[in-house]
Tab-separated table of C-alpha atoms in Angstrom:
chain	number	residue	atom	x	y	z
A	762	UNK	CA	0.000	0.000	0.000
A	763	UNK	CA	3.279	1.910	-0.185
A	764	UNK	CA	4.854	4.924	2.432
A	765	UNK	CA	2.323	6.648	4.364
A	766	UNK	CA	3.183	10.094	5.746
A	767	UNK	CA	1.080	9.870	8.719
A	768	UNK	CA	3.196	6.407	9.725
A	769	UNK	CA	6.487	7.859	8.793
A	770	UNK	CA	6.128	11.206	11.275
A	771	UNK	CA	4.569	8.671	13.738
A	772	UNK	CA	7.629	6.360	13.685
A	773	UNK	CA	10.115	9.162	13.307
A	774	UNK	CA	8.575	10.700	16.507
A	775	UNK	CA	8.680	8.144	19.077
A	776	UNK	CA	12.213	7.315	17.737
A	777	UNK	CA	12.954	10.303	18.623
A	778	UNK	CA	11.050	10.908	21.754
A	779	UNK	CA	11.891	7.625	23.049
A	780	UNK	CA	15.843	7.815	23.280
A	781	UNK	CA	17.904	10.843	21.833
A	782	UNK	CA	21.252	8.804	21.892
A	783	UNK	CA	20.321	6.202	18.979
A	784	UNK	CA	20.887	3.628	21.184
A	785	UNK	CA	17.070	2.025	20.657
A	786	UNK	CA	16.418	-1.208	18.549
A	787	UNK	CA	13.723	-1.073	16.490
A	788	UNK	CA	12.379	-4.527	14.737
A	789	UNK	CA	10.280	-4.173	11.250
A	790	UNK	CA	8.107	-7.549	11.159
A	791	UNK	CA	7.190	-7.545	7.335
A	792	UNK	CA	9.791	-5.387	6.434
A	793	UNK	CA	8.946	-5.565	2.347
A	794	UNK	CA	11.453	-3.605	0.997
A	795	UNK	CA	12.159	-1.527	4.223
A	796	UNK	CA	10.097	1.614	3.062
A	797	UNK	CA	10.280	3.186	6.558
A	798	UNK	CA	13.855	1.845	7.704
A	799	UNK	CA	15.362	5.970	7.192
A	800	UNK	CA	12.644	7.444	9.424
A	801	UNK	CA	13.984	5.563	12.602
A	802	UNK	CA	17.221	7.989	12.689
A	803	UNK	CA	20.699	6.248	13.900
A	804	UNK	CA	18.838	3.705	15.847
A	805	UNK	CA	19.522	-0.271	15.119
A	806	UNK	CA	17.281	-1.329	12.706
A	807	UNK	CA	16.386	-5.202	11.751
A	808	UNK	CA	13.681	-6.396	8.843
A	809	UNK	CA	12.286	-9.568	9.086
A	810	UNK	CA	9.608	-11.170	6.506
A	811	UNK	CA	9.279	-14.698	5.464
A	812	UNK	CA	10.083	-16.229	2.289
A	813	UNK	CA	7.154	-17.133	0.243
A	814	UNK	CA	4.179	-14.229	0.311
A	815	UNK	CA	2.199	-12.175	-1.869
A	816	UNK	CA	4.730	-9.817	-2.783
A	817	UNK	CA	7.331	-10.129	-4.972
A	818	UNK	CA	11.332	-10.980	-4.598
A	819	UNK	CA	12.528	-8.029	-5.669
A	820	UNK	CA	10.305	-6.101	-3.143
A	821	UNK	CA	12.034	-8.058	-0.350
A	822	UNK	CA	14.772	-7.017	1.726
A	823	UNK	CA	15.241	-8.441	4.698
A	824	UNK	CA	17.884	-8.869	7.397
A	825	UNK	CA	16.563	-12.429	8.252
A	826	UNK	CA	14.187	-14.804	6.663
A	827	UNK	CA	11.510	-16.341	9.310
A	828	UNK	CA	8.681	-18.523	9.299
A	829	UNK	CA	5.825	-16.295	10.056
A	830	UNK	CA	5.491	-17.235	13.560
A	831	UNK	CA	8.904	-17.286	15.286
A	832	UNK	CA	10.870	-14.481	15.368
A	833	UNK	CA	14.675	-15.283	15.970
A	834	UNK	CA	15.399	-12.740	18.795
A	835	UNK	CA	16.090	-12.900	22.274
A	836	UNK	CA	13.123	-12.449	24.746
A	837	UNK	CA	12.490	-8.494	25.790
A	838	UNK	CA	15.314	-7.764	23.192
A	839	UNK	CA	13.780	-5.080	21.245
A	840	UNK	CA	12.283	-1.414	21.862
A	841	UNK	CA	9.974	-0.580	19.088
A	842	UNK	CA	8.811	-3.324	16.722
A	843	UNK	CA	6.963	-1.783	13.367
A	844	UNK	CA	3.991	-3.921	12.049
A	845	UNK	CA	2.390	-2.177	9.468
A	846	UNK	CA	-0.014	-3.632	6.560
A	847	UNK	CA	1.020	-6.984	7.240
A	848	UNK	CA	-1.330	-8.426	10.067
A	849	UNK	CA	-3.760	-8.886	7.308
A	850	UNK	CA	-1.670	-11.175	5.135
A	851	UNK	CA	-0.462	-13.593	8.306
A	852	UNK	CA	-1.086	-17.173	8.053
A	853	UNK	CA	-1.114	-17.546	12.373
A	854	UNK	CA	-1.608	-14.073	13.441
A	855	UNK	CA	-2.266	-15.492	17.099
A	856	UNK	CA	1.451	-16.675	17.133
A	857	UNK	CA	2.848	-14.352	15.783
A	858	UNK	CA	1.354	-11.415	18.301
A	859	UNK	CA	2.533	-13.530	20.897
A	860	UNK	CA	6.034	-13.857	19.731
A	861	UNK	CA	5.887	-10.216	19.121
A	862	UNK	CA	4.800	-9.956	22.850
A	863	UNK	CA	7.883	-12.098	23.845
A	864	UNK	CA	10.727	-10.086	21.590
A	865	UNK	CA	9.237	-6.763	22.922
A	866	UNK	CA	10.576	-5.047	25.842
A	867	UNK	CA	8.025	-4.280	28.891
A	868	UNK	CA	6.393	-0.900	28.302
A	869	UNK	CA	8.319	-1.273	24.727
A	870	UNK	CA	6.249	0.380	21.755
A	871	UNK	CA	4.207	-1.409	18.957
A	872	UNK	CA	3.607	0.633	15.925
A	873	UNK	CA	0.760	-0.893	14.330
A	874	UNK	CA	-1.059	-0.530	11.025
A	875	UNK	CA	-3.746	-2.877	9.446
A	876	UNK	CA	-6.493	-1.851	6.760
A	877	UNK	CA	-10.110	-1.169	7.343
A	878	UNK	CA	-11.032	-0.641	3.516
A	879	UNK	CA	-9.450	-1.974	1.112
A	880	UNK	CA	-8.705	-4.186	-2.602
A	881	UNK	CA	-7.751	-7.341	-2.613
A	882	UNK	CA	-4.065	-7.033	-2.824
A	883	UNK	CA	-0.870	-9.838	-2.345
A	884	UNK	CA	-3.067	-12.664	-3.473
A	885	UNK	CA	-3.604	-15.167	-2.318
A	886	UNK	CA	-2.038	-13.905	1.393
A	887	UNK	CA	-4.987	-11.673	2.066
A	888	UNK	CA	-6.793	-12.706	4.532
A	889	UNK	CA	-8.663	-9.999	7.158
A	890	UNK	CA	-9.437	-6.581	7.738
A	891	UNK	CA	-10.442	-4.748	11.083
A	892	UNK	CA	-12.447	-1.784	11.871
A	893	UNK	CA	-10.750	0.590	14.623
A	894	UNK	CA	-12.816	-1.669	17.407
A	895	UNK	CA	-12.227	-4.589	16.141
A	896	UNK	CA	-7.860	-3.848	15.929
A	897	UNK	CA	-8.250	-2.572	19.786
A	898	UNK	CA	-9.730	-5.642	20.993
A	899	UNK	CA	-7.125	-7.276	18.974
A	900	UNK	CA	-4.280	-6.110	20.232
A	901	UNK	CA	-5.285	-6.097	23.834
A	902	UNK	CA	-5.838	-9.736	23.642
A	903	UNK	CA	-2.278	-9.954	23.865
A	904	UNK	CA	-1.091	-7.928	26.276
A	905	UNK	CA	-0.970	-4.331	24.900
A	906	UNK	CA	-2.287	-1.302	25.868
A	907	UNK	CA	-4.020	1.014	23.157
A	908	UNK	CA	-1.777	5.010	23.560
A	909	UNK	CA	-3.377	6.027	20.598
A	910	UNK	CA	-5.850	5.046	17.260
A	911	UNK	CA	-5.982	7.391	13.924
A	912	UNK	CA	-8.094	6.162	10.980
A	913	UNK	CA	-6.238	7.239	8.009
A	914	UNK	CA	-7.804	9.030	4.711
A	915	UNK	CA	-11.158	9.502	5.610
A	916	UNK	CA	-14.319	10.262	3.379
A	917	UNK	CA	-13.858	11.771	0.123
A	918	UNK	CA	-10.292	11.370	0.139
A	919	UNK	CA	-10.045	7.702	1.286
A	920	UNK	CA	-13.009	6.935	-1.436
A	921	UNK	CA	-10.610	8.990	-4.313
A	922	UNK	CA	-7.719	6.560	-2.898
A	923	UNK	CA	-9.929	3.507	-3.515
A	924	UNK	CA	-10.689	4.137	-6.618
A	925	UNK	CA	-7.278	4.737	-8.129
A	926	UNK	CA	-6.485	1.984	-6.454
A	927	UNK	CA	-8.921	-0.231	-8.386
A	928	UNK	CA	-8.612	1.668	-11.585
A	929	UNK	CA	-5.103	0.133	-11.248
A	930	UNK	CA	-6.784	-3.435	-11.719
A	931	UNK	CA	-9.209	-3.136	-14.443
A	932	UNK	CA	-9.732	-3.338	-18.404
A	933	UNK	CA	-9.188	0.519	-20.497
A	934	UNK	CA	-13.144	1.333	-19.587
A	935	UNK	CA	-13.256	0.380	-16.180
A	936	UNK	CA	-10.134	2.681	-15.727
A	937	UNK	CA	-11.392	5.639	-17.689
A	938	UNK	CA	-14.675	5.249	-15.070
A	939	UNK	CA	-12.658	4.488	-11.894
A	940	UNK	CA	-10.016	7.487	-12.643
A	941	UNK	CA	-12.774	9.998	-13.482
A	942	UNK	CA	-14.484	8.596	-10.061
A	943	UNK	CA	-11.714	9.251	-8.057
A	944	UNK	CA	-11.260	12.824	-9.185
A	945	UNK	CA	-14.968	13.351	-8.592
A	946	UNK	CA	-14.145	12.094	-5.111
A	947	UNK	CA	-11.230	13.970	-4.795
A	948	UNK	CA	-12.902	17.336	-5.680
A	949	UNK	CA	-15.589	16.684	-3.109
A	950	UNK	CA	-13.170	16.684	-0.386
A	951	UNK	CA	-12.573	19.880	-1.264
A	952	UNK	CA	-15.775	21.450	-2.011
A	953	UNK	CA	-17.565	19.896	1.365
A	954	UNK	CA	-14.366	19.974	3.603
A	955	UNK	CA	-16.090	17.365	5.682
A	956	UNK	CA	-15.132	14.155	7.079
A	957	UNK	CA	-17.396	11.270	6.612
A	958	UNK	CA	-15.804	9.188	9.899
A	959	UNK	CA	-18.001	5.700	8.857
A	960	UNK	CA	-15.171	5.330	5.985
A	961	UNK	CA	-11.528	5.507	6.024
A	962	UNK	CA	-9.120	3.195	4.664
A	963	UNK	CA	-6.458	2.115	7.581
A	964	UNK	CA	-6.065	2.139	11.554
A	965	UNK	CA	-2.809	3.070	12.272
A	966	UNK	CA	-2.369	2.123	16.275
A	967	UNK	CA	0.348	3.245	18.570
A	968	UNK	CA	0.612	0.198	21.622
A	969	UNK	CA	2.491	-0.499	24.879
A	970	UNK	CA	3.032	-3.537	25.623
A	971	UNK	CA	1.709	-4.547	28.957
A	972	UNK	CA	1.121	-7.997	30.343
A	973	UNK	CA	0.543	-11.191	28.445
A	974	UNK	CA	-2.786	-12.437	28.558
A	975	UNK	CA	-1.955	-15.620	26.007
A	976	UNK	CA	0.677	-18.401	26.533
């Protein structure tokens, strides 16, 4: 779903806020191609993903290979751990939140970020989406404390989002319809400079990790 601004001043901030000596360890579980590795600063960063997913090779760059479930760290080894757009695409998400649980440092910081609306996307490893309740009751199923919730691109804008985004997908006339639908959209959110809060397109979720409730 590519770099979101929102998520890159949000990581860039608690990096920041957090420890002013770069002297943190931050932990990207799904890392892709480590879009938001520069916003931690001179902090030690490691990417993780698995092998075999929905996205492609060449948009894969981890430090370490994993299964999915097990992350190969040391227990309360790591300070911030990054998690964003990939709970929907995990074959044992209950595993892996607990592992993240284990890896994460008491009253360390879980960035979040799943999808509320969105197209199909890294087929077949598309599995879920949550609503802003439903990614709170989640997370605190494991142990973490919710700091803070956002929902991302709301109304008009979120619905001119979704439409390139499935304009991307489709034959020459569906495209020539979704595009002109998306800068319909687009205009509206700035002709009725009003949010519509029932739609947005992602949750992006700031967590503290608190005590395990799963073994």
């Amino acid at each position: 779903m590519g770099l979101k601004k929102e998520t890159a001043e949000l990581i860039a901030s608690i990096c920041q806020s957090s420890d002013s000596s770069g002297s943190l360890r931050v932990l990207d579980v799904g890392c892709g191609d480590k879009t938001y590795m520069k916003f931690v600063g001179d902090n030690e960063y490691i990417g993780i993903d698995v092998e075999v997913s929905g996205r492609a090779d060449s948009k894969k760059l981890p430090d370490i290979i994993f299964n999915g479930q097990d992350i190969p760290l040391k227990d309360n080894s790591v300070d911030i751990i990054l998690f964003l757009e990939v709970l929907e695409h995990v074959t044992k998400p209950d595993d892996l939140m607990i592992d993240i649980n284990r890896v994460l440092k008491d009253s360390g910081t879980l960035i979040l970020s799943v999808p509320f609306i969105w197209p199909l996307h890294e087929e077949p490893y598309d599995f879920r989406r949550f609503t802003h309740y439903g990614i709170q009751a989640f997370a605190r199923k494991f142990g973490f404390e919710v700091k803070k919730i956002s929902q991302l691109h709301t109304g008009w804008l979120g619905i001119s989002k979704l439409f390139n985004s499935l304009s991307q997908k489709n034959d020459k006339i569906n495209f020539i319809v979704l595009k002109f639908m998306a800068i319909l959209s687009r205009a509206m959110s700035y002709i009725l400079r009003e949010s519509i809060p029932e739609f947005y397109l992602t949750n992006l979720v700031t967590l503290q990790k608190g005590k395990k409730v799963l073994n």
